[in-house]
mmCIF file with all atom_site columns, C-alpha atoms in Angstrom:
data_model
loop_
_atom_site.group_PDB
_atom_site.id
_atom_site.type_symbol
_atom_site.label_atom_id
_atom_site.label_alt_id
_atom_site.label_comp_id
_atom_site.label_asym_id
_atom_site.label_entity_id
_atom_site.label_seq_id
_atom_site.pdbx_PDB_ins_code
_atom_site.Cartn_x
_atom_site.Cartn_y
_atom_site.Cartn_z
_atom_site.occupancy
_atom_site.B_iso_or_equiv
_atom_site.pdbx_formal_charge
_atom_site.auth_seq_id
_atom_site.auth_comp_id
_atom_site.auth_asym_id
_atom_site.auth_atom_id
_atom_site.pdbx_PDB_model_num
ATOM 1   C CA . MET A 1 1   ? -39.485 -46.040 -3.480 1.00 76.00 ? 1   MET A CA 1
ATOM 2   C CA . ALA A 1 2   ? -39.376 -45.699 0.306  1.00 87.00 ? 2   ALA A CA 1
ATOM 3   C CA . HIS A 1 3   ? -38.924 -42.705 2.561  1.00 92.00 ? 3   HIS A CA 1
ATOM 4   C CA . MET A 1 4   ? -36.065 -43.021 5.037  1.00 93.00 ? 4   MET A CA 1
ATOM 5   C CA . ARG A 1 5   ? -38.688 -43.246 7.817  1.00 94.00 ? 5   ARG A CA 1
ATOM 6   C CA . THR A 1 6   ? -40.015 -46.483 6.321  1.00 95.00 ? 6   THR A CA 1
ATOM 7   C CA . LYS A 1 7   ? -36.495 -47.895 6.060  1.00 95.00 ? 7   LYS A CA 1
ATOM 8   C CA . ILE A 1 8   ? -35.855 -46.985 9.706  1.00 96.00 ? 8   ILE A CA 1
ATOM 9   C CA . PHE A 1 9   ? -39.121 -48.570 10.892 1.00 97.00 ? 9   PHE A CA 1
ATOM 10  C CA . ASP A 1 10  ? -38.379 -51.716 8.837  1.00 96.00 ? 10  ASP A CA 1
ATOM 11  C CA . ALA A 1 11  ? -34.895 -52.025 10.363 1.00 97.00 ? 11  ALA A CA 1
ATOM 12  C CA . ILE A 1 12  ? -36.259 -51.674 13.903 1.00 98.00 ? 12  ILE A CA 1
ATOM 13  C CA . ILE A 1 13  ? -39.017 -54.218 13.245 1.00 97.00 ? 13  ILE A CA 1
ATOM 14  C CA . ALA A 1 14  ? -36.482 -56.680 11.797 1.00 97.00 ? 14  ALA A CA 1
ATOM 15  C CA . ARG A 1 15  ? -34.295 -56.419 14.886 1.00 98.00 ? 15  ARG A CA 1
ATOM 16  C CA . LEU A 1 16  ? -37.170 -56.747 17.329 1.00 98.00 ? 16  LEU A CA 1
ATOM 17  C CA . SER A 1 17  ? -38.576 -59.717 15.378 1.00 98.00 ? 17  SER A CA 1
ATOM 18  C CA . ALA A 1 18  ? -35.232 -61.465 15.859 1.00 97.00 ? 18  ALA A CA 1
ATOM 19  C CA . ILE A 1 19  ? -35.794 -61.590 19.628 1.00 98.00 ? 19  ILE A CA 1
ATOM 20  C CA . PRO A 1 20  ? -36.906 -65.234 20.115 1.00 97.00 ? 20  PRO A CA 1
ATOM 21  C CA . GLU A 1 21  ? -39.935 -64.287 22.215 1.00 96.00 ? 21  GLU A CA 1
ATOM 22  C CA . PHE A 1 22  ? -41.159 -61.922 19.481 1.00 97.00 ? 22  PHE A CA 1
ATOM 23  C CA . SER A 1 23  ? -40.289 -63.975 16.399 1.00 95.00 ? 23  SER A CA 1
ATOM 24  C CA . GLY A 1 24  ? -43.775 -65.349 15.729 1.00 90.00 ? 24  GLY A CA 1
ATOM 25  C CA . SER A 1 25  ? -46.181 -64.078 13.104 1.00 90.00 ? 25  SER A CA 1
ATOM 26  C CA . GLY A 1 26  ? -47.844 -60.834 14.165 1.00 91.00 ? 26  GLY A CA 1
ATOM 27  C CA . LYS A 1 27  ? -45.773 -60.506 17.344 1.00 96.00 ? 27  LYS A CA 1
ATOM 28  C CA . VAL A 1 28  ? -44.043 -57.345 16.043 1.00 97.00 ? 28  VAL A CA 1
ATOM 29  C CA . LYS A 1 29  ? -45.954 -55.014 13.742 1.00 96.00 ? 29  LYS A CA 1
ATOM 30  C CA . ARG A 1 30  ? -46.008 -51.442 12.639 1.00 94.00 ? 30  ARG A CA 1
ATOM 31  C CA . ALA A 1 31  ? -49.115 -49.375 13.387 1.00 87.00 ? 31  ALA A CA 1
ATOM 32  C CA . ARG A 1 32  ? -51.626 -52.157 14.045 1.00 91.00 ? 32  ARG A CA 1
ATOM 33  C CA . THR A 1 33  ? -55.090 -51.914 12.518 1.00 90.00 ? 33  THR A CA 1
ATOM 34  C CA . SER A 1 34  ? -56.817 -54.446 14.752 1.00 91.00 ? 34  SER A CA 1
ATOM 35  C CA . ALA A 1 35  ? -56.659 -55.758 18.300 1.00 90.00 ? 35  ALA A CA 1
ATOM 36  C CA . ILE A 1 36  ? -53.992 -58.249 19.293 1.00 92.00 ? 36  ILE A CA 1
ATOM 37  C CA . ARG A 1 37  ? -55.250 -61.709 20.154 1.00 91.00 ? 37  ARG A CA 1
ATOM 38  C CA . GLU A 1 38  ? -54.518 -62.792 23.696 1.00 91.00 ? 38  GLU A CA 1
ATOM 39  C CA . SER A 1 39  ? -52.657 -65.825 22.339 1.00 90.00 ? 39  SER A CA 1
ATOM 40  C CA . GLN A 1 40  ? -50.126 -63.463 20.704 1.00 92.00 ? 40  GLN A CA 1
ATOM 41  C CA . LEU A 1 41  ? -49.174 -61.699 23.939 1.00 95.00 ? 41  LEU A CA 1
ATOM 42  C CA . PRO A 1 42  ? -46.648 -60.430 24.661 1.00 96.00 ? 42  PRO A CA 1
ATOM 43  C CA . ALA A 1 43  ? -46.369 -58.428 21.456 1.00 97.00 ? 43  ALA A CA 1
ATOM 44  C CA . LEU A 1 44  ? -44.740 -55.220 20.220 1.00 98.00 ? 44  LEU A CA 1
ATOM 45  C CA . THR A 1 45  ? -46.081 -52.407 18.056 1.00 97.00 ? 45  THR A CA 1
ATOM 46  C CA . VAL A 1 46  ? -43.620 -50.011 16.457 1.00 97.00 ? 46  VAL A CA 1
ATOM 47  C CA . THR A 1 47  ? -45.195 -46.681 15.559 1.00 95.00 ? 47  THR A CA 1
ATOM 48  C CA . TRP A 1 48  ? -44.840 -42.919 15.532 1.00 89.00 ? 48  TRP A CA 1
ATOM 49  C CA . ALA A 1 49  ? -44.495 -41.534 19.025 1.00 84.00 ? 49  ALA A CA 1
ATOM 50  C CA . GLU A 1 50  ? -46.872 -38.909 20.356 1.00 85.00 ? 50  GLU A CA 1
ATOM 51  C CA . HIS A 1 51  ? -44.315 -36.292 19.339 1.00 87.00 ? 51  HIS A CA 1
ATOM 52  C CA . GLN A 1 52  ? -43.841 -35.030 15.800 1.00 92.00 ? 52  GLN A CA 1
ATOM 53  C CA . GLU A 1 53  ? -40.844 -35.589 13.585 1.00 93.00 ? 53  GLU A CA 1
ATOM 54  C CA . THR A 1 54  ? -38.794 -32.434 13.190 1.00 93.00 ? 54  THR A CA 1
ATOM 55  C CA . ALA A 1 55  ? -36.508 -31.368 10.362 1.00 92.00 ? 55  ALA A CA 1
ATOM 56  C CA . GLU A 1 56  ? -34.072 -28.514 10.026 1.00 93.00 ? 56  GLU A CA 1
ATOM 57  C CA . ILE A 1 57  ? -32.610 -27.454 6.738  1.00 92.00 ? 57  ILE A CA 1
ATOM 58  C CA . ARG A 1 58  ? -28.849 -27.541 6.415  1.00 87.00 ? 58  ARG A CA 1
ATOM 59  C CA . PRO A 1 59  ? -27.796 -25.513 3.366  1.00 88.00 ? 59  PRO A CA 1
ATOM 60  C CA . CYS A 1 60  ? -25.036 -26.990 1.202  1.00 83.00 ? 60  CYS A CA 1
ATOM 61  C CA . ALA A 1 61  ? -24.716 -29.995 3.536  1.00 76.00 ? 61  ALA A CA 1
ATOM 62  C CA . TRP A 1 62  ? -23.986 -32.587 0.875  1.00 76.00 ? 62  TRP A CA 1
ATOM 63  C CA . PRO A 1 63  ? -20.764 -33.086 -1.098 1.00 79.00 ? 63  PRO A CA 1
ATOM 64  C CA . ASN A 1 64  ? -22.046 -31.408 -4.257 1.00 80.00 ? 64  ASN A CA 1
ATOM 65  C CA . GLY A 1 65  ? -23.538 -28.454 -2.390 1.00 83.00 ? 65  GLY A CA 1
ATOM 66  C CA . GLU A 1 66  ? -27.065 -29.833 -2.128 1.00 84.00 ? 66  GLU A CA 1
ATOM 67  C CA . ASP A 1 67  ? -29.244 -28.817 0.797  1.00 89.00 ? 67  ASP A CA 1
ATOM 68  C CA . GLY A 1 68  ? -30.046 -31.436 3.381  1.00 89.00 ? 68  GLY A CA 1
ATOM 69  C CA . TYR A 1 69  ? -32.368 -32.002 6.321  1.00 91.00 ? 69  TYR A CA 1
ATOM 70  C CA . ASP A 1 70  ? -31.286 -32.950 9.818  1.00 93.00 ? 70  ASP A CA 1
ATOM 71  C CA . ARG A 1 71  ? -34.241 -34.982 11.119 1.00 94.00 ? 71  ARG A CA 1
ATOM 72  C CA . ARG A 1 72  ? -35.382 -36.289 14.513 1.00 96.00 ? 72  ARG A CA 1
ATOM 73  C CA . LEU A 1 73  ? -37.964 -39.060 14.407 1.00 96.00 ? 73  LEU A CA 1
ATOM 74  C CA . PRO A 1 74  ? -39.530 -40.177 17.716 1.00 97.00 ? 74  PRO A CA 1
ATOM 75  C CA . ILE A 1 75  ? -40.581 -43.837 17.565 1.00 97.00 ? 75  ILE A CA 1
ATOM 76  C CA . ASP A 1 76  ? -42.618 -45.716 20.153 1.00 97.00 ? 76  ASP A CA 1
ATOM 77  C CA . VAL A 1 77  ? -42.033 -49.394 20.761 1.00 98.00 ? 77  VAL A CA 1
ATOM 78  C CA . ILE A 1 78  ? -45.265 -50.319 22.515 1.00 97.00 ? 78  ILE A CA 1
ATOM 79  C CA . ALA A 1 79  ? -45.240 -53.476 24.622 1.00 97.00 ? 79  ALA A CA 1
ATOM 80  C CA . HIS A 1 80  ? -48.552 -55.322 25.037 1.00 96.00 ? 80  HIS A CA 1
ATOM 81  C CA . PHE A 1 81  ? -48.727 -57.979 27.720 1.00 95.00 ? 81  PHE A CA 1
ATOM 82  C CA . GLN A 1 82  ? -50.945 -59.741 30.232 1.00 92.00 ? 82  GLN A CA 1
ATOM 83  C CA . THR A 1 83  ? -49.634 -60.627 33.674 1.00 89.00 ? 83  THR A CA 1
ATOM 84  C CA . GLU A 1 84  ? -50.318 -60.383 37.381 1.00 88.00 ? 84  GLU A CA 1
ATOM 85  C CA . GLU A 1 85  ? -47.222 -58.204 37.839 1.00 91.00 ? 85  GLU A CA 1
ATOM 86  C CA . PRO A 1 86  ? -47.384 -55.597 35.048 1.00 91.00 ? 86  PRO A CA 1
ATOM 87  C CA . ASP A 1 87  ? -44.493 -53.406 36.212 1.00 91.00 ? 87  ASP A CA 1
ATOM 88  C CA . ILE A 1 88  ? -42.138 -56.370 36.391 1.00 94.00 ? 88  ILE A CA 1
ATOM 89  C CA . GLU A 1 89  ? -43.291 -57.684 33.009 1.00 95.00 ? 89  GLU A CA 1
ATOM 90  C CA . PHE A 1 90  ? -42.853 -54.292 31.348 1.00 96.00 ? 90  PHE A CA 1
ATOM 91  C CA . ASP A 1 91  ? -39.340 -54.015 32.773 1.00 96.00 ? 91  ASP A CA 1
ATOM 92  C CA . ARG A 1 92  ? -38.503 -57.538 31.545 1.00 97.00 ? 92  ARG A CA 1
ATOM 93  C CA . ILE A 1 93  ? -39.645 -56.653 28.013 1.00 98.00 ? 93  ILE A CA 1
ATOM 94  C CA . ALA A 1 94  ? -37.857 -53.285 28.227 1.00 98.00 ? 94  ALA A CA 1
ATOM 95  C CA . VAL A 1 95  ? -34.573 -55.083 28.934 1.00 98.00 ? 95  VAL A CA 1
ATOM 96  C CA . LEU A 1 96  ? -34.990 -57.138 25.734 1.00 98.00 ? 96  LEU A CA 1
ATOM 97  C CA . VAL A 1 97  ? -35.935 -54.137 23.583 1.00 98.00 ? 97  VAL A CA 1
ATOM 98  C CA . GLU A 1 98  ? -33.261 -51.825 24.982 1.00 98.00 ? 98  GLU A CA 1
ATOM 99  C CA . ALA A 1 99  ? -30.531 -54.434 24.576 1.00 97.00 ? 99  ALA A CA 1
ATOM 100 C CA . THR A 1 100 ? -31.543 -55.196 21.000 1.00 98.00 ? 100 THR A CA 1
ATOM 101 C CA . LEU A 1 101 ? -31.841 -51.613 19.818 1.00 97.00 ? 101 LEU A CA 1
ATOM 102 C CA . GLY A 1 102 ? -28.894 -50.445 21.919 1.00 95.00 ? 102 GLY A CA 1
ATOM 103 C CA . GLN A 1 103 ? -26.659 -52.836 19.972 1.00 95.00 ? 103 GLN A CA 1
ATOM 104 C CA . ALA A 1 104 ? -27.865 -51.297 16.695 1.00 92.00 ? 104 ALA A CA 1
ATOM 105 C CA . ILE A 1 105 ? -27.402 -47.627 17.506 1.00 93.00 ? 105 ILE A CA 1
ATOM 106 C CA . LYS A 1 106 ? -26.725 -46.719 13.836 1.00 94.00 ? 106 LYS A CA 1
ATOM 107 C CA . LEU A 1 107 ? -29.166 -49.235 12.259 1.00 93.00 ? 107 LEU A CA 1
ATOM 108 C CA . ASP A 1 108 ? -26.555 -50.272 9.688  1.00 91.00 ? 108 ASP A CA 1
ATOM 109 C CA . GLY A 1 109 ? -25.943 -46.672 8.621  1.00 91.00 ? 109 GLY A CA 1
ATOM 110 C CA . LEU A 1 110 ? -29.576 -45.643 8.206  1.00 94.00 ? 110 LEU A CA 1
ATOM 111 C CA . VAL A 1 111 ? -29.374 -43.245 11.143 1.00 94.00 ? 111 VAL A CA 1
ATOM 112 C CA . ILE A 1 112 ? -26.757 -41.140 12.824 1.00 94.00 ? 112 ILE A CA 1
ATOM 113 C CA . GLU A 1 113 ? -27.960 -42.385 16.190 1.00 95.00 ? 113 GLU A CA 1
ATOM 114 C CA . LEU A 1 114 ? -30.943 -44.223 17.692 1.00 97.00 ? 114 LEU A CA 1
ATOM 115 C CA . THR A 1 115 ? -31.331 -43.488 21.396 1.00 97.00 ? 115 THR A CA 1
ATOM 116 C CA . LEU A 1 116 ? -33.876 -44.160 24.108 1.00 98.00 ? 116 LEU A CA 1
ATOM 117 C CA . SER A 1 117 ? -35.531 -40.937 25.273 1.00 96.00 ? 117 SER A CA 1
ATOM 118 C CA . GLU A 1 118 ? -38.278 -42.134 27.648 1.00 96.00 ? 118 GLU A CA 1
ATOM 119 C CA . SER A 1 119 ? -40.233 -45.094 28.985 1.00 96.00 ? 119 SER A CA 1
ATOM 120 C CA . ARG A 1 120 ? -43.700 -45.248 30.457 1.00 94.00 ? 120 ARG A CA 1
ATOM 121 C CA . SER A 1 121 ? -46.178 -47.788 31.730 1.00 92.00 ? 121 SER A CA 1
ATOM 122 C CA . PHE A 1 122 ? -49.866 -47.043 31.261 1.00 91.00 ? 122 PHE A CA 1
ATOM 123 C CA . ILE A 1 123 ? -52.198 -47.077 34.258 1.00 87.00 ? 123 ILE A CA 1
ATOM 124 C CA . ASP A 1 124 ? -55.886 -46.235 34.544 1.00 87.00 ? 124 ASP A CA 1
ATOM 125 C CA . ARG A 1 125 ? -55.609 -43.087 36.658 1.00 86.00 ? 125 ARG A CA 1
ATOM 126 C CA . SER A 1 126 ? -59.104 -43.467 38.105 1.00 91.00 ? 126 SER A CA 1
ATOM 127 C CA . THR A 1 127 ? -58.581 -47.029 39.380 1.00 90.00 ? 127 THR A CA 1
ATOM 128 C CA . GLY A 1 128 ? -54.804 -47.379 39.581 1.00 85.00 ? 128 GLY A CA 1
ATOM 129 C CA . ILE A 1 129 ? -55.021 -50.611 37.578 1.00 86.00 ? 129 ILE A CA 1
ATOM 130 C CA . ALA A 1 130 ? -52.235 -51.291 35.095 1.00 86.00 ? 130 ALA A CA 1
ATOM 131 C CA . LEU A 1 131 ? -53.473 -51.562 31.519 1.00 87.00 ? 131 LEU A CA 1
ATOM 132 C CA . GLY A 1 132 ? -50.910 -54.138 30.375 1.00 91.00 ? 132 GLY A CA 1
ATOM 133 C CA . VAL A 1 133 ? -49.251 -51.703 27.996 1.00 95.00 ? 133 VAL A CA 1
ATOM 134 C CA . GLY A 1 134 ? -46.018 -49.760 28.164 1.00 96.00 ? 134 GLY A CA 1
ATOM 135 C CA . ALA A 1 135 ? -43.967 -47.769 25.694 1.00 97.00 ? 135 ALA A CA 1
ATOM 136 C CA . LEU A 1 136 ? -40.309 -47.094 25.104 1.00 97.00 ? 136 LEU A CA 1
ATOM 137 C CA . THR A 1 137 ? -39.715 -43.989 23.006 1.00 97.00 ? 137 THR A CA 1
ATOM 138 C CA . PHE A 1 138 ? -36.598 -43.931 20.872 1.00 97.00 ? 138 PHE A CA 1
ATOM 139 C CA . VAL A 1 139 ? -35.373 -40.992 18.820 1.00 97.00 ? 139 VAL A CA 1
ATOM 140 C CA . ALA A 1 140 ? -33.787 -41.634 15.440 1.00 96.00 ? 140 ALA A CA 1
ATOM 141 C CA . ASP A 1 141 ? -31.521 -38.805 14.335 1.00 96.00 ? 141 ASP A CA 1
ATOM 142 C CA . TYR A 1 142 ? -30.956 -39.036 10.606 1.00 94.00 ? 142 TYR A CA 1
ATOM 143 C CA . LYS A 1 143 ? -30.398 -36.882 7.573  1.00 92.00 ? 143 LYS A CA 1
ATOM 144 C CA . THR A 1 144 ? -31.758 -36.803 4.084  1.00 91.00 ? 144 THR A CA 1
ATOM 145 C CA . LEU A 1 145 ? -31.052 -34.916 0.935  1.00 87.00 ? 145 LEU A CA 1
ATOM 146 C CA . ALA A 1 146 ? -33.581 -32.056 0.748  1.00 86.00 ? 146 ALA A CA 1
ATOM 147 C CA . GLY A 1 147 ? -34.685 -33.132 -2.721 1.00 83.00 ? 147 GLY A CA 1
ATOM 148 C CA . ASP A 1 148 ? -34.644 -36.889 -2.053 1.00 84.00 ? 148 ASP A CA 1
ATOM 149 C CA . ALA A 1 149 ? -36.204 -38.275 1.143  1.00 84.00 ? 149 ALA A CA 1
ATOM 150 C CA . GLU A 1 150 ? -34.993 -41.769 0.178  1.00 85.00 ? 150 GLU A CA 1
ATOM 151 C CA . MET A 1 151 ? -31.294 -40.875 0.445  1.00 79.00 ? 151 MET A CA 1
ATOM 152 C CA . GLY A 1 152 ? -30.069 -40.968 4.020  1.00 76.00 ? 152 GLY A CA 1
ATOM 153 C CA . ALA A 1 153 ? -27.047 -40.979 6.289  1.00 57.00 ? 153 ALA A CA 1
ATOM 154 C CA . ALA A 1 154 ? -25.187 -43.928 4.743  1.00 53.00 ? 154 ALA A CA 1
ATOM 155 C CA . ALA A 1 155 ? -25.445 -42.445 1.263  1.00 48.00 ? 155 ALA A CA 1
ATOM 156 C CA . ALA A 1 156 ? -24.344 -39.042 2.549  1.00 49.00 ? 156 ALA A CA 1
ATOM 157 C CA . GLU A 1 157 ? -21.160 -40.456 4.037  1.00 50.00 ? 157 GLU A CA 1
ATOM 158 C CA . SER A 1 158 ? -20.284 -42.352 0.853  1.00 46.00 ? 158 SER A CA 1
ATOM 159 C CA . ASN A 1 159 ? -20.717 -39.265 -1.368 1.00 44.00 ? 159 ASN A CA 1
#
């Protein structure tokens, strides 16, 4: 039993793990619980963005009159890296991530649309030194049955 969010995260992780540079064990993970070893850099972490997921009820949205939710899930793809030129490295990784997820805009029917909403590189504001981390925030628009958070967009279209 998996919430649509978990299915969406799993699909994104699978696609990012297929990028040759990120195909190794531990190179792409969801919500890390420990530090990344330097030998694993560059690496990606896929997690909830700083923004909350929103949901709006849509009465009688499903074929049999069931209520549904229109949802917006912000997801951060955090890039961890070590380099002498952090801005250039972040942009290089961003090209790989954006190309991969841009080719999967519907995530095989799990979402209505997955789009990039913002990118940022993290810098220590007091020193101006890059921290070797950047994030690309994507927004997954999807829908679920109000009474079943496992049933999503693909199931809705087939009903």
